[in-house]
Amino acid sequence: MYINGRWIESTEHTIEIINPATGEHVQEVAAGGQKETKETIDAAKQAFKMWKNKTGKERGQYLKEIARLMVEKKDVLAEAITKEMGKPFEDAKREILVAADYTEWYGEEAKRVYGDVIPASVPDKHLMVVRQPVGVTAAITPWNFPVSMITRKIAPALAAGCTVIIKPAPSTPLSAIEVFKCFHEAGLPEGVANLIIGPAEEIGPELTSNKDVRKLTFTGSTNVGKHLMRESATNVKKVSMELGGHAPFLVFEDADIDEAVKGALLTKFKNAGQTCISTNRVYVAESIAEVFQRKLTEKVAELKVGNGMEAGVDVGPLVNEQALEKVQDHVADAIKHGGEVLVGGNTFEKEGLSGNFYQPTVIANANESMKIATEETFGPVLPVFTFTNEDDVIERANHDRYGLAAYCYTKDMSRGYHLMNELEYGIIGINDPGPVAAQAPFGGVKESGVGREGGKHGMDEFVEEKFVSMNVKR
Ligand code: ADP
């Protein structure tokens, strides 16, 4: 753990990290509980007095140096990710570059936390809005993007002038430790960013109940997000939540089929489908369904499954046994409801590998009675539905619960514009399987969350607007 500028390497409790690809022990790390969390909040509160009064330019310089260090050490950071959660090493390196990109962008944006001057309606009054940091911020992050989820929260928070406590997922603290080594090396003043590792049941309640924590930012499951929102209501903290998703992927008859197949592969099988913006439902126009499914099946069959540290691997393990069981349950249920497995459909076994692997799978004849049509699978399984009518497919795509990302493939841009208007999602990719950028807002509507990460919109989550009305009559 890293608390108030000091490394804490041993405590009464430890957490064991297991490599999901091999089942092997990787490392034990020191863990804290309620007492350490309270100490960390106190340290962050103390540091806030100093950090908020630095200029944006000064804060930005630290962030830019951290970004530089992350790029320099990307292999070490990426290896930690692959060993603790399984994603292929090349994808882990890309994650580090994205994380560094966010950090650098907010390093630049730190200079631009502008306010407003508002014309008054009476003489001699002067109206201003100043934007100030919210205060001590708690950030709770998941295991699927263990580094980029940290920097997407820490970078805007530090840029705005907040101090931060990060609680990573208990299964992925190693890459978080590597990120904090960059913070330490960049000379970030003590208490400004702190890392607390340990069980959610002990750390979570202190973070939500402690009145000195003024902001909670969370990425994870919708159920935990709802719980944290309720707990944060006790002392009315500002919250932002990036929660579950169930992305539809619409392919119209005029789409470039090869591009759509490429997009479906990227949005479904990267990170073994364990991404909140992963495609969960493909809807393809009936007239092109056969050719689309044939091309898709061929490409999926070529994906290489294995240990993420091996060169050329496309799909790594699922994060643990429970994740695998959920995938198996969804596939069995889909078959029971008339689904046809075109490729995959089983666990993947090979000597030297753990039992956490599942074959990349495509299921045809998907229908709305299947669990997979409404529940997040979080695995490498792609169900294909068909449609004949645009209004009907929009209605089916507008899932009743989630609203994070939606993808559409069409060459008709007036249709693209109409879809952009009608789809009830926070992020829309039109012929684009990668709708994510440091300078753009990422986040969902409905039960997919509140608030945005990225861009100037992401900075708003860490500032309060203060209205000042002055009577300047002489
Ligand atoms: P996932 O299903 O992806 O593991 P979770 O929502 O369970 O997602 O976990 C995301 C993060 O939230 C992790 O850091 C986890 O430890 C943390 N977490 C889970 N439950 C709680 C809780 N009750 N209070 C605070 N943090 C929690």
XYZ file of C-alpha atoms and ligand atoms in Angstrom:
501
model
C 0.000 0.000 0.000
C 1.103 3.581 -0.432
C -0.144 5.902 2.266
C 0.968 9.492 2.844
C 4.030 9.100 0.617
C 5.244 5.894 2.305
C 5.214 2.281 1.168
C 3.586 -0.149 3.577
C 4.845 -3.595 2.753
C 3.650 -5.658 5.656
C 0.556 -5.651 7.813
C -1.350 -8.284 9.779
C -3.274 -9.233 6.657
C -2.161 -10.203 3.194
C -3.873 -10.963 -0.105
C -2.614 -13.723 -2.354
C -2.518 -13.006 -6.071
C -3.146 -15.957 -8.370
C -2.401 -15.997 -12.110
C -5.754 -16.852 -13.754
C -4.009 -18.354 -16.799
C -2.009 -20.943 -14.857
C -3.547 -21.033 -11.385
C -0.054 -20.315 -9.998
C 0.730 -18.157 -6.994
C 2.179 -14.804 -8.154
C 2.750 -12.755 -5.003
C 1.356 -11.789 -1.628
C 0.629 -8.159 -0.881
C -0.014 -6.275 2.352
C -3.665 -5.463 2.967
C -5.379 -2.935 5.178
C -8.767 -2.535 6.763
C -10.924 0.138 8.368
C -8.108 1.592 10.520
C -5.701 2.071 7.599
C -8.507 3.516 5.486
C -9.229 6.142 8.127
C -5.515 7.032 8.370
C -5.390 7.372 4.598
C -8.401 9.680 4.519
C -6.764 11.854 7.209
C -3.550 12.038 5.156
C -5.475 12.974 2.005
C -7.395 15.638 3.937
C -4.169 17.155 5.224
C -2.570 17.140 1.755
C -5.658 18.723 0.175
C -4.936 22.071 1.873
C -1.626 22.274 0.040
C -2.563 20.587 -3.265
C -5.651 22.704 -4.009
C -3.543 25.861 -3.750
C -0.965 24.797 -6.305
C -1.494 26.269 -9.735
C -3.059 24.138 -12.431
C 0.206 24.356 -14.306
C 2.146 22.898 -11.348
C -0.323 20.050 -10.877
C -0.228 19.372 -14.593
C 3.545 19.064 -14.577
C 3.357 16.169 -12.104
C 0.749 14.439 -14.258
C 2.777 14.842 -17.425
C 5.835 13.380 -15.689
C 3.743 10.441 -14.425
C 2.497 9.833 -17.979
C 6.071 9.862 -19.265
C 7.160 7.354 -16.620
C 4.236 5.055 -17.408
C 5.209 4.949 -21.071
C 8.862 4.351 -20.142
C 7.895 1.438 -17.859
C 5.092 0.076 -20.000
C 6.512 -3.448 -20.219
C 6.752 -3.804 -16.436
C 3.271 -2.385 -15.924
C 1.813 -4.577 -18.673
C 3.400 -7.738 -17.309
C 1.817 -7.067 -13.913
C -1.595 -6.778 -15.608
C -1.204 -9.986 -17.623
C -0.042 -11.979 -14.603
C -2.805 -10.823 -12.292
C -5.818 -10.779 -14.622
C -4.815 -12.652 -17.772
C -5.222 -10.253 -20.709
C -2.715 -10.715 -23.567
C 0.532 -8.818 -22.987
C 0.185 -6.711 -26.167
C -3.317 -5.629 -25.098
C -1.991 -4.853 -21.618
C 0.654 -2.597 -23.209
C -2.070 -0.819 -25.172
C -3.945 -0.316 -21.911
C -0.875 1.368 -20.400
C -0.558 3.700 -23.381
C -4.235 4.642 -23.113
C -3.830 5.192 -19.359
C -0.781 7.398 -19.950
C -2.703 9.296 -22.624
C -5.481 10.193 -20.143
C -2.870 11.232 -17.596
C -1.068 13.465 -20.079
C -4.326 14.978 -21.373
C -5.443 15.973 -17.873
C -1.893 17.221 -17.222
C -2.565 19.715 -20.001
C -6.183 20.394 -19.036
C -5.208 21.235 -15.439
C -4.452 24.778 -16.697
C -7.962 25.199 -18.037
C -10.337 24.944 -15.071
C -12.020 28.210 -16.026
C -14.860 30.024 -14.282
C -17.525 32.483 -15.540
C -18.327 36.151 -15.225
C -22.099 36.728 -15.484
C -23.661 40.130 -16.343
C -25.756 41.282 -13.374
C -29.312 42.624 -13.640
C -28.752 45.486 -11.175
C -26.081 48.209 -11.245
C -22.906 47.784 -9.184
C -23.244 44.047 -8.781
C -20.557 41.728 -10.018
C -21.429 38.029 -10.471
C -18.820 35.292 -10.768
C -18.686 31.515 -10.818
C -15.443 29.948 -9.613
C -14.729 26.253 -9.996
C -12.972 24.644 -7.075
C -11.874 21.055 -6.310
C -14.497 18.954 -4.513
C -12.023 17.691 -1.925
C -10.839 14.272 -0.800
C -11.845 11.731 -3.428
C -12.267 7.969 -3.017
C -11.904 5.877 -6.158
C -12.918 2.223 -6.298
C -11.760 0.390 -9.409
C -12.323 -3.031 -11.039
C -9.963 -5.763 -12.262
C -10.745 -5.731 -16.013
C -8.745 -2.570 -16.862
C -6.747 -2.363 -13.659
C -4.505 0.536 -14.769
C -6.584 2.642 -17.121
C -9.539 2.689 -14.701
C -7.192 4.108 -12.068
C -5.741 6.884 -14.207
C -9.122 7.794 -15.723
C -10.188 8.710 -12.190
C -6.940 9.918 -10.612
C -5.789 12.145 -13.477
C -8.827 14.488 -13.596
C -9.111 14.444 -9.799
C -5.498 15.537 -9.302
C -5.722 18.027 -12.170
C -8.759 19.660 -10.555
C -6.944 19.907 -7.196
C -8.488 16.967 -5.323
C -6.440 14.457 -3.338
C -7.209 10.787 -3.876
C -7.501 7.389 -2.224
C -7.589 4.456 -4.646
C -8.960 1.057 -3.723
C -8.225 -1.367 -6.554
C -9.954 -4.739 -6.940
C -8.433 -7.256 -4.493
C -7.380 -9.521 -7.384
C -5.419 -6.812 -9.266
C -3.292 -4.733 -6.885
C 0.057 -5.483 -8.576
C -0.382 -3.156 -11.539
C -1.791 -0.503 -9.176
C 1.433 -0.759 -7.144
C 3.458 -0.248 -10.341
C 1.400 2.865 -11.171
C 2.079 4.244 -7.691
C 5.806 3.651 -8.176
C 5.496 6.138 -11.065
C 3.691 8.605 -8.755
C 6.466 8.237 -6.191
C 9.213 8.641 -8.773
C 7.503 11.735 -10.178
C 7.820 13.269 -6.698
C 4.093 13.717 -6.082
C 3.824 15.338 -2.626
C 2.882 13.017 0.244
C -0.797 12.338 0.829
C -1.889 13.574 -2.606
C -2.472 10.079 -4.037
C -2.815 7.050 -1.799
C -3.264 3.346 -2.481
C -5.171 1.155 -0.069
C -5.457 -2.561 -0.786
C -7.802 -4.900 1.028
C -11.258 -6.342 1.431
C -14.155 -4.240 0.162
C -16.258 -5.073 3.249
C -13.769 -3.217 5.483
C -12.549 -0.414 3.265
C -15.844 0.399 1.514
C -17.911 1.368 4.595
C -15.182 3.743 5.867
C -14.872 5.418 2.461
C -18.622 5.948 2.183
C -19.391 6.890 5.794
C -16.410 9.195 6.450
C -17.615 12.772 5.995
C -14.138 13.948 4.983
C -14.479 12.018 1.732
C -16.416 14.446 -0.477
C -16.456 12.504 -3.719
C -16.782 8.836 -4.629
C -15.956 7.615 -8.107
C -16.605 3.957 -8.896
C -16.321 1.541 -11.798
C -17.812 -1.913 -11.357
C -21.052 -3.824 -11.276
C -24.453 -2.120 -11.212
C -25.428 -3.796 -7.942
C -22.340 -2.613 -6.068
C -22.737 0.831 -7.657
C -26.311 1.113 -6.361
C -25.160 0.061 -2.902
C -22.382 2.681 -2.915
C -24.788 5.395 -4.105
C -27.155 4.568 -1.247
C -24.306 4.589 1.297
C -22.917 7.852 -0.098
C -26.318 9.476 0.384
C -25.748 9.434 4.168
C -23.510 12.479 3.934
C -24.493 13.530 0.384
C -21.219 12.900 -1.384
C -20.789 13.786 -5.020
C -20.729 10.465 -6.923
C -19.878 9.210 -10.365
C -20.572 5.651 -11.401
C -19.452 3.634 -14.420
C -21.565 0.491 -14.186
C -22.640 -2.478 -16.283
C -23.526 -2.479 -19.957
C -25.162 -4.696 -22.562
C -24.050 -3.257 -25.875
C -26.065 -3.906 -29.031
C -24.212 -4.070 -32.357
C -26.468 -3.290 -35.347
C -25.456 -4.334 -38.859
C -27.657 -2.937 -41.652
C -27.977 -4.384 -45.156
C -25.851 -1.551 -46.614
C -22.958 -2.065 -44.154
C -19.426 -2.969 -45.182
C -19.694 -6.569 -43.990
C -15.940 -7.133 -43.592
C -15.621 -3.982 -41.468
C -18.619 -5.051 -39.385
C -17.068 -8.499 -38.812
C -13.802 -6.844 -37.767
C -15.711 -4.553 -35.404
C -17.663 -7.438 -33.872
C -14.407 -9.331 -33.242
C -12.755 -6.358 -31.570
C -15.727 -5.362 -29.439
C -16.505 -8.902 -28.307
C -13.286 -10.869 -27.967
C -10.792 -8.269 -26.712
C -10.202 -8.867 -23.009
C -12.118 -12.174 -23.476
C -15.353 -10.158 -23.540
C -14.753 -8.817 -20.039
C -15.358 -5.153 -20.853
C -18.355 -3.021 -19.934
C -18.617 -1.798 -23.551
C -18.246 -5.328 -25.008
C -20.801 -6.232 -27.656
C -23.422 -8.430 -26.019
C -25.956 -8.669 -28.865
C -25.373 -8.542 -32.606
C -28.492 -7.634 -34.632
C -27.908 -8.269 -38.324
C -30.283 -7.516 -41.213
C -31.864 -10.790 -42.296
C -30.858 -10.284 -45.951
C -27.120 -10.381 -45.091
C -27.254 -12.620 -42.024
C -25.924 -15.727 -43.732
C -22.843 -14.114 -45.246
C -22.140 -12.074 -42.085
C -22.330 -15.182 -39.879
C -20.144 -17.225 -42.222
C -17.410 -14.559 -42.301
C -17.678 -13.967 -38.561
C -17.428 -17.680 -37.760
C -14.323 -18.055 -39.945
C -12.567 -15.193 -38.164
C -13.583 -16.329 -34.685
C -12.238 -19.830 -35.397
C -8.834 -18.249 -36.138
C -8.524 -16.540 -32.739
C -5.679 -17.965 -30.667
C -6.553 -18.813 -27.073
C -3.853 -19.180 -24.409
C -1.650 -17.675 -21.721
C -1.462 -13.915 -22.336
C 2.320 -13.951 -21.893
C 2.648 -16.142 -25.005
C 3.223 -14.284 -28.282
C 0.285 -14.158 -30.691
C -2.435 -14.941 -28.140
C -5.717 -13.114 -28.847
C -7.916 -14.399 -26.032
C -6.728 -15.063 -22.476
C -8.494 -16.712 -19.545
C -11.582 -15.552 -17.743
C -10.694 -13.869 -14.493
C -11.835 -16.740 -12.240
C -13.964 -19.857 -11.936
C -17.202 -17.981 -11.170
C -16.777 -15.984 -14.377
C -16.387 -19.234 -16.315
C -19.469 -20.746 -14.687
C -21.561 -17.750 -15.732
C -20.425 -18.111 -19.346
C -21.208 -21.846 -19.319
C -24.634 -21.140 -17.866
C -25.413 -18.524 -20.547
C -24.380 -20.861 -23.379
C -26.363 -23.831 -21.983
C -29.411 -21.582 -21.569
C -29.052 -20.225 -25.127
C -28.912 -23.766 -26.553
C -31.970 -24.730 -24.510
C -33.851 -21.791 -26.050
C -33.032 -22.727 -29.654
C -29.541 -21.229 -30.116
C -27.192 -22.880 -32.613
C -23.468 -22.905 -31.777
C -21.577 -21.981 -34.974
C -18.115 -22.092 -33.383
C -16.801 -22.727 -29.851
C -19.356 -23.578 -27.195
C -17.045 -25.248 -24.731
C -14.214 -24.739 -22.260
C -10.681 -24.579 -23.665
C -8.172 -26.999 -22.223
C -4.442 -27.279 -22.761
C -1.559 -28.556 -20.690
C -0.050 -25.919 -18.419
C -3.221 -23.801 -18.446
C -5.760 -23.364 -15.662
C -9.378 -24.367 -16.086
C -10.483 -20.725 -16.592
C -10.523 -20.684 -20.399
C -13.534 -20.657 -22.732
C -13.493 -21.026 -26.507
C -14.489 -17.934 -28.506
C -18.108 -18.711 -29.357
C -20.777 -17.549 -31.821
C -24.414 -18.496 -31.311
C -26.918 -18.110 -34.151
C -30.748 -18.057 -33.870
C -30.506 -15.897 -30.755
C -33.818 -14.692 -29.332
C -35.104 -12.523 -26.502
C -36.047 -15.458 -24.254
C -32.364 -16.267 -23.628
C -30.531 -15.002 -20.533
C -27.769 -13.799 -22.835
C -30.245 -11.318 -24.363
C -30.565 -9.356 -21.138
C -27.785 -10.330 -18.690
C -24.159 -9.251 -19.070
C -22.173 -12.401 -20.031
C -18.687 -10.906 -19.472
C -17.126 -13.638 -21.583
C -16.174 -14.546 -25.184
C -19.662 -15.465 -26.388
C -21.470 -13.631 -29.168
C -25.177 -14.207 -29.839
C -26.493 -13.178 -33.277
C -30.088 -11.969 -33.653
C -31.669 -10.978 -36.982
C -34.043 -8.142 -37.922
C -36.029 -6.883 -40.889
C -37.264 -3.480 -39.725
C -35.263 -0.452 -38.555
C -37.755 0.866 -35.981
C -38.165 -2.603 -34.561
C -34.419 -3.169 -34.156
C -33.985 0.214 -32.470
C -36.648 -0.752 -29.966
C -34.989 -4.111 -29.320
C -31.576 -2.483 -29.022
C -32.838 -0.032 -26.416
C -32.355 -2.429 -23.564
C -34.683 -1.680 -20.677
C -31.958 -1.614 -18.012
C -28.525 -0.619 -19.306
C -27.410 2.219 -21.574
C -23.628 2.336 -21.901
C -22.395 1.712 -25.484
C -24.088 0.860 -28.788
C -22.502 0.191 -32.183
C -24.028 0.494 -35.664
C -22.713 -0.368 -39.090
C -24.275 1.371 -42.107
C -23.006 3.416 -45.048
C -26.093 5.634 -44.925
C -25.110 8.548 -42.713
C -28.631 9.938 -42.469
C -29.569 6.582 -40.961
C -26.461 6.858 -38.740
C -27.683 10.253 -37.554
C -31.175 8.890 -36.834
C -29.673 5.983 -34.851
C -27.492 8.391 -32.893
C -30.674 10.257 -31.888
C -32.798 7.226 -31.048
C -30.420 4.841 -29.287
C -30.618 5.344 -25.517
C -26.909 4.953 -24.811
C -24.152 7.221 -23.494
C -21.659 6.143 -26.168
C -22.410 5.432 -29.844
C -19.887 3.987 -32.300
C -20.977 4.473 -35.924
C -18.795 2.200 -38.081
C -16.348 2.546 -35.189
C -15.517 -0.283 -32.778
C -13.354 1.955 -30.554
C -15.459 4.911 -29.361
C -13.062 5.907 -26.560
C -10.685 8.904 -26.396
C -9.002 10.802 -23.562
C -10.597 14.056 -24.756
C -14.150 12.623 -24.997
C -16.745 11.752 -22.319
C -17.222 8.070 -21.471
C -20.229 6.950 -19.437
C -23.711 5.544 -19.471
C -27.380 6.371 -19.006
C -30.036 4.433 -17.048
C -28.512 1.697 -14.858
C -25.155 2.021 -16.603
C -24.244 4.942 -14.418
C -24.047 8.628 -13.676
C -21.288 11.055 -14.602
C -18.628 10.939 -17.303
C -14.918 10.156 -17.512
C -12.658 11.804 -20.051
C -12.508 15.229 -21.630
C -13.612 18.491 -20.052
C -16.803 16.681 -18.983
C -14.687 14.334 -16.845
C -13.087 17.273 -15.058
C -16.548 18.597 -14.074
C -16.991 15.530 -11.856
C -14.202 16.746 -9.556
C -15.111 20.427 -9.216
C -17.805 22.355 -7.398
C -19.174 25.576 -8.785
C -19.162 28.426 -6.329
C -21.278 31.471 -7.101
C -19.938 34.802 -5.829
C -22.083 37.907 -5.877
C -20.267 41.182 -5.067
C -21.699 44.597 -4.557
C -18.961 46.933 -5.805
C -20.768 50.231 -5.191
C -18.337 52.934 -4.019
P -16.746 -7.092 -10.606
O -17.978 -7.911 -10.728
O -16.227 -6.540 -11.865
O -15.689 -7.684 -9.708
P -17.547 -5.393 -8.462
O -18.567 -4.334 -8.585
O -17.849 -6.570 -7.596
O -17.237 -5.783 -9.948
O -16.165 -4.783 -7.985
C -15.609 -3.594 -8.462
C -14.832 -2.940 -7.337
O -15.735 -2.665 -6.279
C -13.723 -3.801 -6.723
O -12.655 -2.960 -6.336
C -14.414 -4.390 -5.502
O -13.493 -4.773 -4.487
C -15.248 -3.201 -5.068
N -16.399 -3.539 -4.216
C -17.223 -4.602 -4.294
N -18.165 -4.556 -3.323
C -17.945 -3.409 -2.617
C -18.561 -2.776 -1.497
N -19.634 -3.308 -0.900
N -18.054 -1.614 -1.049
C -16.987 -1.044 -1.644
N -16.353 -1.590 -2.697
C -16.820 -2.750 -3.194
